[in-house]
Amino acid sequence: MTVKFLSLAVKALKQTIRDRRSLFFLLLFPVVFMIIFAFAFGSPSSLGTGTTPHEIAVINLDGGATMSVNKTTQHINAGANLTELLGNITYEQTDTHMFHLNNVSADKAETMLKSRGLDAVITIPENFSRAVVSLVNASARTEATSDIGLQVINATAAQTAAPSGQLPATSALLNQLAKNTTLPKQSNVTAQVIVEGDTGSSAFGAAQGLIFNVLEQYKSQLQATTIRQVDATLAQNQSKANIDYISAAVKPLTGTQSFTYFDYQAPGLIVFALLLQVSSVAQDLARESDHGTLARLKLSNMRSFDLLFGTLLTWIVIAVAQILLLFGVAVALGFKWSGGANSIGLAVLVGIIGGIASISLGLLLAAFATNERQAAQLGILIAVPVSFLTGAFFPLPNETLGTAFGTTFQVYDLLPWTQVADALRQVLIFGSGFGDVAVYVGFAIVLTAILFVVGVISYSRVRLRSK
Amino acid sequence: MESGNVSKVRSMTEQSLDQTTDAYALQVQRLTKRYGDLVAVDDLTLQINKGEIFGFLGPNGAGKTTVINMIVGLLSPTSGAIFINGQERARVSKRSIGICPQELVLWEELTCAENLIVMGDMYDLPRAVTNERVRTLLAALALSEKAKTRVSQLSGGMKRRLNVALAVVHNPDIVVLDEPSAGLDPQSRLLLWDFIRSLKSDEGKTIILTTHAMGEADTLSDRIAIIDHGKLLQLDTPGNLKKTIGSGDIIVMHLAEPEQNETVMTDLKSVEGIQEVNDVGGKINIRALNAVSLLPTILERVDATRARVSDISIRENTLEDVFIYLTGRGLRE
C-alpha cells in the first residue's frame, strides 16, 4: 500500500515541475532578481559601501597625554593621530579614500548632518589620549611580565655556556631588566568615541560600519605595536627608539573593503523566493478546489492530514531547491560566503522554516480565495510587501516594539521571515553556527508554528469539511 | 446529524423504513435538502436495485446533482436518510461508491495513468492491483496508447472517457455517472455506452446515470426516475413510461408567428382524437393516436385562426414526450 501523503506529495511535485510557468515563477524569477541585484549592488563602486569616500567630520576634543617611552617622556595626541588616519585610509587595492574629512566646527557639522551633507560626525572625547595610554600601558605590562621568566632562563643558559671565568652576576640581568623594562604604571581611563548620524540613512549605516572597523583596527594595532616594542626592548634592540604608534598601524581593513550591498541582499533574496511560495501554494490549493479535484479526493479514503502533510512535503522540497539554487547563483555572482558545508546545511534548515511559514500563509489564502486566480494575486499582493518588510532588499528604519531577552525587537521581527532573513545573513555571511542564530531560529519556529496552526485550521474548516 | 434525522424519519415512516434491506443497492428515504427558502430536493424516496442501470432524468435545476452529491457524501442532507446495501451511508466504506462528475475533474499536468494511480492510492489499493486496474480501464476506454500522455494534451472525448475511468478505478459496487456523455462525439458515445453496459454485465455493478440524452436513458437504463423541483414525478422502466402517456404520434408544428401559438393551441384542444397539445420551445406539439388522419383537420383549424404554418412534421412518441408530459418543459441539450 502506498502512503497517501507521499503519493500526494509526488503528484504535486510532478505538477509543479511540469508547469513551466510556476517553475519559472518559483526558481527563475528570484534568480533574475539575484542577477539584477548583483549587477546593481555587487561591485565595489555600487551604492553604500563602495569606493566612494564618505563625507564625515571629526570633532577632536582630545586634550592629549604624556607617556614614557624608553624612559623619555613624550606628549602625544592620539585624537589627532586617529583623525589623520581616517583622512588617509584608502579602500583596499585602490587609491580612493574611505572618508573625506570636512574641517568644520561642531555646530556646523550638526547642521550638515541634518541636511545629509555629512554621512557621520565623529566626536573624539577629551580623554582619548589618556585612554590610549592606559591601553598601551596595560598591554606593555602584560607582555613584559609574561616574558620575565623566559628572560631569566635565557640569561642563565648563556652564563653556563660562557667559556671564560667571568661570572656575570645574576644582578646584571636584573639591572638590565630594570634599565630597559620599566614597567609602566597602570591607569584605567576609558574613552568613548561618538559616531553620530541619521540611523535611517543607509549612507550612515555604511559609514558607521567602516568607522567602527577603523577604530577596532586602530586599537589592535596599538596593542600589537606595544607588544613588539616591549619585546624589542627586552632583546636589547634599541633601533626603534621612538615608537610611531600609528603610522605602522594602518593596514587595509579586511572584511569591509570588499563587502558590498549585494552581500546584505543575497540572503534576503532567498527569503524573497521563499515568500513567492505563498502565491504558488495558495494557487495550487485553490486550483484543486476550482477544478473539483479536491472534491474527488475528499470522496476517497484521503484524510485531511494526507493532503496537508503532502502539501507541506512538496513545498519543503521546492524550498530546498530554491535555497540551494539561489545560494549557488549568489556565490557565482560574487556573494562573500564564509563558513563551510555546515553553513549551507544550517542555511537550508533555517530556510525550510521560512518555507513552512510561506506554506502556512498559502493555506490561509487558499481557504478564503474564491478562485485560483484570486489566490495567486492575493499571494503576490502579500508576498512582495512582506519581502520589503522583512528587510530582504534593504534595511528598514527602527520601529522598536520593546526589549526582551536582552534583544531589542522591531515591529518587523513579528514576521517569521525577518527572523529567517537575519539568521541566513549571520550563517551565510559570517559563517555563524547554530548557537549564534538560535534566538532567530527559536523565534522563527514559534512564529511559524502560530501561522501554521492558523493556516491549517482555516483551510480544514473551509475546504475539507463536507457542506 | 444523519442518525438524528434517521430517528425522526423512522417515527414518521415506520413501515417503509423497516424495509431497509441489503436487497437494494441504494435506498433514499424522505431525502430533503434546503438552501434557505429554496427546497432543492423535496422529500424524495426511491430504491435502486442491485446490478441495475438506473436513469435519473430531470430538467436543469431539478435537483439531480444535489441528490447525487448527497448519495456520494459531498453534501449533507437537511433531513432524510440514505442507505447503501442496507447500511447507513456514513458507515459505508468510501470504496463502495464511485462518481463521475459532470465536469472534467482531472489533473491536467499528470498523465492518464498517473491520474488513475493517484486515485488508486487514495483508496488504499495495493499498487499492483492499481496498475492492473489502470491497464484494464485504459484498454476498455480506448486510451491505452495515451497512458503516458499528459491530460492537457488529450482531446475532449478522451478527457471525458478518462473522467469515467477515474470513477471506477477503485472497483466500487455503485457507480454514479453524472451526464457522462455530454459533449461526446457519436463514436466516443457508443464506446462509452458499451463500457457502461460492461460495468453492469461483466462486473455486476449498480449504475446511477443522469442524462439529458433521452436516447441514452432509453437504451441504457433498466429503470428511469423523472424528477423536477426536487420531487419524484415518475419511476418505471422506459417501456412502461412510454405507455403511461399512451401510444401514438407527435405532430410538431411551427407557426410563422409564434405569438399565435396560444390561440391555435386552445382551438386544437377541442378537436376529437387529439390527446394533448403543448408548447415546447415555441413549437406546438400535438399528440394523437392517429396523427396522419388528423392532419387535414388540424391544418383547417389553423387556417381558420388565420395563422400560417411554416413547418410541420410527424414523429413517434418518445421518452422525451413522457418527460414533457410530466414536467411541462423540455430538456436542454
CSV table of N, CA and C in Angstrom, one decimal, chain A residues 1-8 10-21 287-288 290-303 306 465-467, chain B residues 33 72-77 93-95 97 99-101 103-111 114 117-119 121-127 150 162-164 166-167:
chain,number,residue,atom,x,y,z
A,1,MET,N,0.8,-1.2,0.0
A,1,MET,CA,0.0,0.0,0.0
A,1,MET,C,0.9,1.2,0.0
A,2,THR,N,0.5,2.2,-0.8
A,2,THR,CA,1.3,3.4,-0.9
A,2,THR,C,0.8,4.4,0.2
A,3,VAL,N,1.8,5.0,0.8
A,3,VAL,CA,1.4,6.0,1.8
A,3,VAL,C,0.8,7.2,1.1
A,4,LYS,N,-0.4,7.6,1.5
A,4,LYS,CA,-1.2,8.5,0.7
A,4,LYS,C,-0.6,9.9,0.7
A,5,PHE,N,0.0,10.4,1.8
A,5,PHE,CA,0.6,11.7,1.8
A,5,PHE,C,1.8,11.8,0.8
A,6,LEU,N,2.5,10.7,0.7
A,6,LEU,CA,3.6,10.6,-0.1
A,6,LEU,C,3.2,10.7,-1.6
A,7,SER,N,2.1,9.9,-1.9
A,7,SER,CA,1.6,9.9,-3.2
A,7,SER,C,1.1,11.3,-3.6
A,8,LEU,N,0.5,12.0,-2.7
A,8,LEU,CA,0.0,13.3,-3.0
A,8,LEU,C,1.2,14.3,-3.2
A,10,VAL,N,4.2,13.5,-4.3
A,10,VAL,CA,4.8,13.2,-5.6
A,10,VAL,C,4.0,13.8,-6.7
A,11,LYS,N,2.7,13.7,-6.5
A,11,LYS,CA,1.7,14.2,-7.5
A,11,LYS,C,1.9,15.7,-7.7
A,12,ALA,N,1.9,16.4,-6.5
A,12,ALA,CA,2.0,17.9,-6.5
A,12,ALA,C,3.4,18.3,-7.1
A,13,LEU,N,4.4,17.6,-6.7
A,13,LEU,CA,5.8,17.9,-7.2
A,13,LEU,C,5.8,17.8,-8.7
A,14,LYS,N,5.3,16.7,-9.3
A,14,LYS,CA,5.2,16.5,-10.7
A,14,LYS,C,4.5,17.6,-11.4
A,15,GLN,N,3.3,18.0,-10.8
A,15,GLN,CA,2.5,19.1,-11.4
A,15,GLN,C,3.3,20.4,-11.4
A,16,THR,N,4.1,20.7,-10.3
A,16,THR,CA,4.8,21.9,-10.3
A,16,THR,C,6.0,21.9,-11.3
A,17,ILE,N,6.7,20.8,-11.3
A,17,ILE,CA,7.8,20.7,-12.2
A,17,ILE,C,7.4,20.8,-13.7
A,18,ARG,N,6.2,20.2,-14.0
A,18,ARG,CA,5.7,20.1,-15.4
A,18,ARG,C,5.1,21.5,-15.8
A,19,ASP,N,4.7,22.3,-14.8
A,19,ASP,CA,4.1,23.5,-15.2
A,19,ASP,C,5.2,24.6,-15.3
A,20,ARG,N,5.6,24.9,-16.5
A,20,ARG,CA,6.8,25.7,-16.7
A,20,ARG,C,6.6,27.1,-16.1
A,21,ARG,N,5.4,27.6,-16.2
A,21,ARG,CA,5.2,29.0,-15.6
A,21,ARG,C,5.4,29.0,-14.1
A,287,ARG,N,-6.7,25.8,-7.0
A,287,ARG,CA,-6.9,25.1,-8.2
A,287,ARG,C,-7.6,23.7,-8.0
A,288,GLU,N,-7.1,23.1,-6.9
A,288,GLU,CA,-7.8,21.8,-6.5
A,288,GLU,C,-9.3,22.0,-6.2
A,290,ASP,N,-11.1,24.6,-7.3
A,290,ASP,CA,-11.8,25.1,-8.5
A,290,ASP,C,-12.1,24.0,-9.5
A,291,HIS,N,-11.1,23.1,-9.7
A,291,HIS,CA,-11.3,22.0,-10.7
A,291,HIS,C,-12.0,20.8,-10.2
A,292,GLY,N,-12.4,20.9,-9.0
A,292,GLY,CA,-13.2,19.8,-8.4
A,292,GLY,C,-12.4,18.6,-8.0
A,293,THR,N,-11.0,18.7,-8.2
A,293,THR,CA,-10.2,17.5,-7.8
A,293,THR,C,-10.1,17.4,-6.3
A,294,LEU,N,-10.3,18.5,-5.6
A,294,LEU,CA,-10.4,18.4,-4.1
A,294,LEU,C,-11.6,17.6,-3.7
A,295,ALA,N,-12.7,17.8,-4.3
A,295,ALA,CA,-14.0,17.1,-4.0
A,295,ALA,C,-13.7,15.6,-4.3
A,296,ARG,N,-13.1,15.3,-5.4
A,296,ARG,CA,-12.8,13.9,-5.8
A,296,ARG,C,-11.9,13.3,-4.7
A,297,LEU,N,-10.9,14.0,-4.3
A,297,LEU,CA,-10.0,13.5,-3.2
A,297,LEU,C,-10.8,13.3,-1.9
A,298,LYS,N,-11.7,14.2,-1.6
A,298,LYS,CA,-12.4,14.1,-0.4
A,298,LYS,C,-13.4,12.9,-0.3
A,299,LEU,N,-13.8,12.4,-1.5
A,299,LEU,CA,-14.7,11.3,-1.6
A,299,LEU,C,-13.9,10.0,-1.4
A,300,SER,N,-12.6,10.0,-1.5
A,300,SER,CA,-11.7,8.8,-1.3
A,300,SER,C,-11.4,8.7,0.2
A,301,ASN,N,-10.5,7.7,0.4
A,301,ASN,CA,-10.1,7.5,1.8
A,301,ASN,C,-9.1,8.5,2.3
A,302,MET,N,-8.8,9.5,1.5
A,302,MET,CA,-7.8,10.5,1.9
A,302,MET,C,-8.3,11.2,3.1
A,303,ARG,N,-7.3,11.4,4.1
A,303,ARG,CA,-7.6,12.2,5.3
A,303,ARG,C,-7.1,13.6,5.1
A,306,ASP,N,-3.4,13.8,5.2
A,306,ASP,CA,-2.7,13.4,4.0
A,306,ASP,C,-2.4,14.6,3.1
A,465,ARG,N,-14.2,20.2,5.0
A,465,ARG,CA,-15.4,19.6,5.6
A,465,ARG,C,-16.5,19.5,4.5
A,466,SER,N,-17.4,18.5,4.7
A,466,SER,CA,-18.5,18.4,3.8
A,466,SER,C,-19.5,19.4,4.2
A,467,LYS,N,-20.2,20.0,3.1
A,467,LYS,CA,-21.1,21.1,3.4
A,467,LYS,C,-22.5,20.6,3.6
B,33,LYS,N,-33.2,18.5,0.9
B,33,LYS,CA,-32.1,19.5,1.0
B,33,LYS,C,-32.6,20.9,0.8
B,72,VAL,N,-23.3,10.5,-2.7
B,72,VAL,CA,-21.8,10.2,-2.6
B,72,VAL,C,-21.2,10.8,-1.4
B,73,GLY,N,-21.9,11.7,-0.7
B,73,GLY,CA,-21.3,12.2,0.5
B,73,GLY,C,-20.7,13.6,0.4
B,74,LEU,N,-20.9,14.3,-0.7
B,74,LEU,CA,-20.3,15.6,-0.8
B,74,LEU,C,-21.2,16.6,-0.1
B,75,LEU,N,-22.5,16.3,0.0
B,75,LEU,CA,-23.4,17.2,0.7
B,75,LEU,C,-24.1,16.4,1.8
B,76,SER,N,-24.4,17.2,2.9
B,76,SER,CA,-25.2,16.5,3.9
B,76,SER,C,-26.6,16.9,3.7
B,77,PRO,N,-27.5,15.9,3.9
B,77,PRO,CA,-29.0,16.2,3.7
B,77,PRO,C,-29.5,17.1,4.8
B,93,SER,N,-18.1,2.0,3.6
B,93,SER,CA,-16.8,2.3,3.1
B,93,SER,C,-16.9,3.2,1.9
B,94,LYS,N,-15.9,4.2,1.9
B,94,LYS,CA,-15.9,5.1,0.7
B,94,LYS,C,-15.6,4.4,-0.6
B,95,ARG,N,-15.0,3.2,-0.4
B,95,ARG,CA,-14.7,2.4,-1.6
B,95,ARG,C,-15.9,1.9,-2.4
B,97,ILE,N,-18.5,3.4,-3.4
B,97,ILE,CA,-19.2,4.3,-4.4
B,97,ILE,C,-18.1,5.0,-5.2
B,99,ILE,N,-17.8,8.1,-8.3
B,99,ILE,CA,-18.6,9.1,-9.1
B,99,ILE,C,-17.8,9.7,-10.2
B,100,CYS,N,-18.6,9.9,-11.3
B,100,CYS,CA,-18.0,10.6,-12.5
B,100,CYS,C,-18.8,11.9,-12.5
B,101,PRO,N,-18.2,13.0,-12.1
B,101,PRO,CA,-19.0,14.3,-12.1
B,101,PRO,C,-19.2,14.8,-13.5
B,103,GLU,N,-18.5,17.8,-14.7
B,103,GLU,CA,-17.4,18.5,-15.2
B,103,GLU,C,-16.2,17.5,-15.3
B,104,LEU,N,-15.2,17.9,-16.1
B,104,LEU,CA,-14.0,17.1,-16.2
B,104,LEU,C,-13.2,17.4,-14.9
B,105,VAL,N,-12.9,16.4,-14.1
B,105,VAL,CA,-12.2,16.6,-12.9
B,105,VAL,C,-10.9,15.8,-13.0
B,106,LEU,N,-9.9,16.4,-13.5
B,106,LEU,CA,-8.6,15.7,-13.9
B,106,LEU,C,-7.5,16.6,-13.5
B,107,TRP,N,-6.3,16.0,-13.3
B,107,TRP,CA,-5.1,16.8,-13.0
B,107,TRP,C,-4.4,16.9,-14.4
B,108,GLU,N,-4.5,18.1,-14.9
B,108,GLU,CA,-4.0,18.3,-16.3
B,108,GLU,C,-2.5,18.0,-16.5
B,109,GLU,N,-1.7,18.2,-15.5
B,109,GLU,CA,-0.3,18.1,-15.7
B,109,GLU,C,0.2,16.6,-15.5
B,110,LEU,N,-0.7,15.8,-15.1
B,110,LEU,CA,-0.4,14.3,-14.9
B,110,LEU,C,-0.8,13.6,-16.1
B,111,THR,N,-0.2,12.4,-16.3
B,111,THR,CA,-0.6,11.6,-17.5
B,111,THR,C,-1.9,10.8,-17.1
B,114,GLU,N,-1.1,8.3,-14.5
B,114,GLU,CA,-0.8,8.9,-13.2
B,114,GLU,C,-2.0,9.4,-12.5
B,117,ILE,N,-3.6,6.3,-11.0
B,117,ILE,CA,-2.8,5.8,-9.9
B,117,ILE,C,-2.9,6.6,-8.6
B,118,VAL,N,-3.0,7.9,-8.8
B,118,VAL,CA,-3.2,8.8,-7.6
B,118,VAL,C,-4.5,8.4,-6.9
B,119,MET,N,-5.6,8.2,-7.7
B,119,MET,CA,-6.8,7.8,-7.1
B,119,MET,C,-6.8,6.4,-6.5
B,121,ASP,N,-4.2,5.1,-5.2
B,121,ASP,CA,-3.5,5.2,-3.9
B,121,ASP,C,-4.5,5.8,-2.8
B,122,MET,N,-5.3,6.8,-3.3
B,122,MET,CA,-6.2,7.4,-2.3
B,122,MET,C,-7.2,6.5,-1.7
B,123,TYR,N,-7.5,5.4,-2.5
B,123,TYR,CA,-8.5,4.4,-2.0
B,123,TYR,C,-7.7,3.2,-1.4
B,124,ASP,N,-6.4,3.4,-1.1
B,124,ASP,CA,-5.6,2.4,-0.4
B,124,ASP,C,-5.5,1.1,-1.2
B,125,LEU,N,-5.6,1.1,-2.5
B,125,LEU,CA,-5.4,-0.1,-3.3
B,125,LEU,C,-3.9,-0.4,-3.3
B,126,PRO,N,-3.5,-1.7,-3.2
B,126,PRO,CA,-2.1,-2.0,-3.4
B,126,PRO,C,-1.7,-1.6,-4.8
B,127,ARG,N,-0.5,-1.2,-5.0
B,127,ARG,CA,0.0,-0.6,-6.3
B,127,ARG,C,-0.2,-1.6,-7.4
B,150,ARG,N,0.1,13.4,-21.1
B,150,ARG,CA,-0.5,14.3,-20.1
B,150,ARG,C,-1.9,14.6,-20.5
B,162,LEU,N,-11.6,9.4,-19.7
B,162,LEU,CA,-10.7,9.3,-18.5
B,162,LEU,C,-11.4,9.6,-17.2
B,163,ASN,N,-12.3,10.7,-17.4
B,163,ASN,CA,-13.1,11.1,-16.3
B,163,ASN,C,-14.0,9.9,-15.7
B,164,VAL,N,-14.5,9.1,-16.7
B,164,VAL,CA,-15.3,8.0,-16.3
B,164,VAL,C,-14.4,6.9,-15.6
B,166,LEU,N,-11.8,7.3,-13.9
B,166,LEU,CA,-11.4,7.7,-12.6
B,166,LEU,C,-12.5,7.3,-11.5
B,167,ALA,N,-13.8,7.3,-12.0
B,167,ALA,CA,-14.9,6.9,-11.1
B,167,ALA,C,-14.8,5.5,-10.7
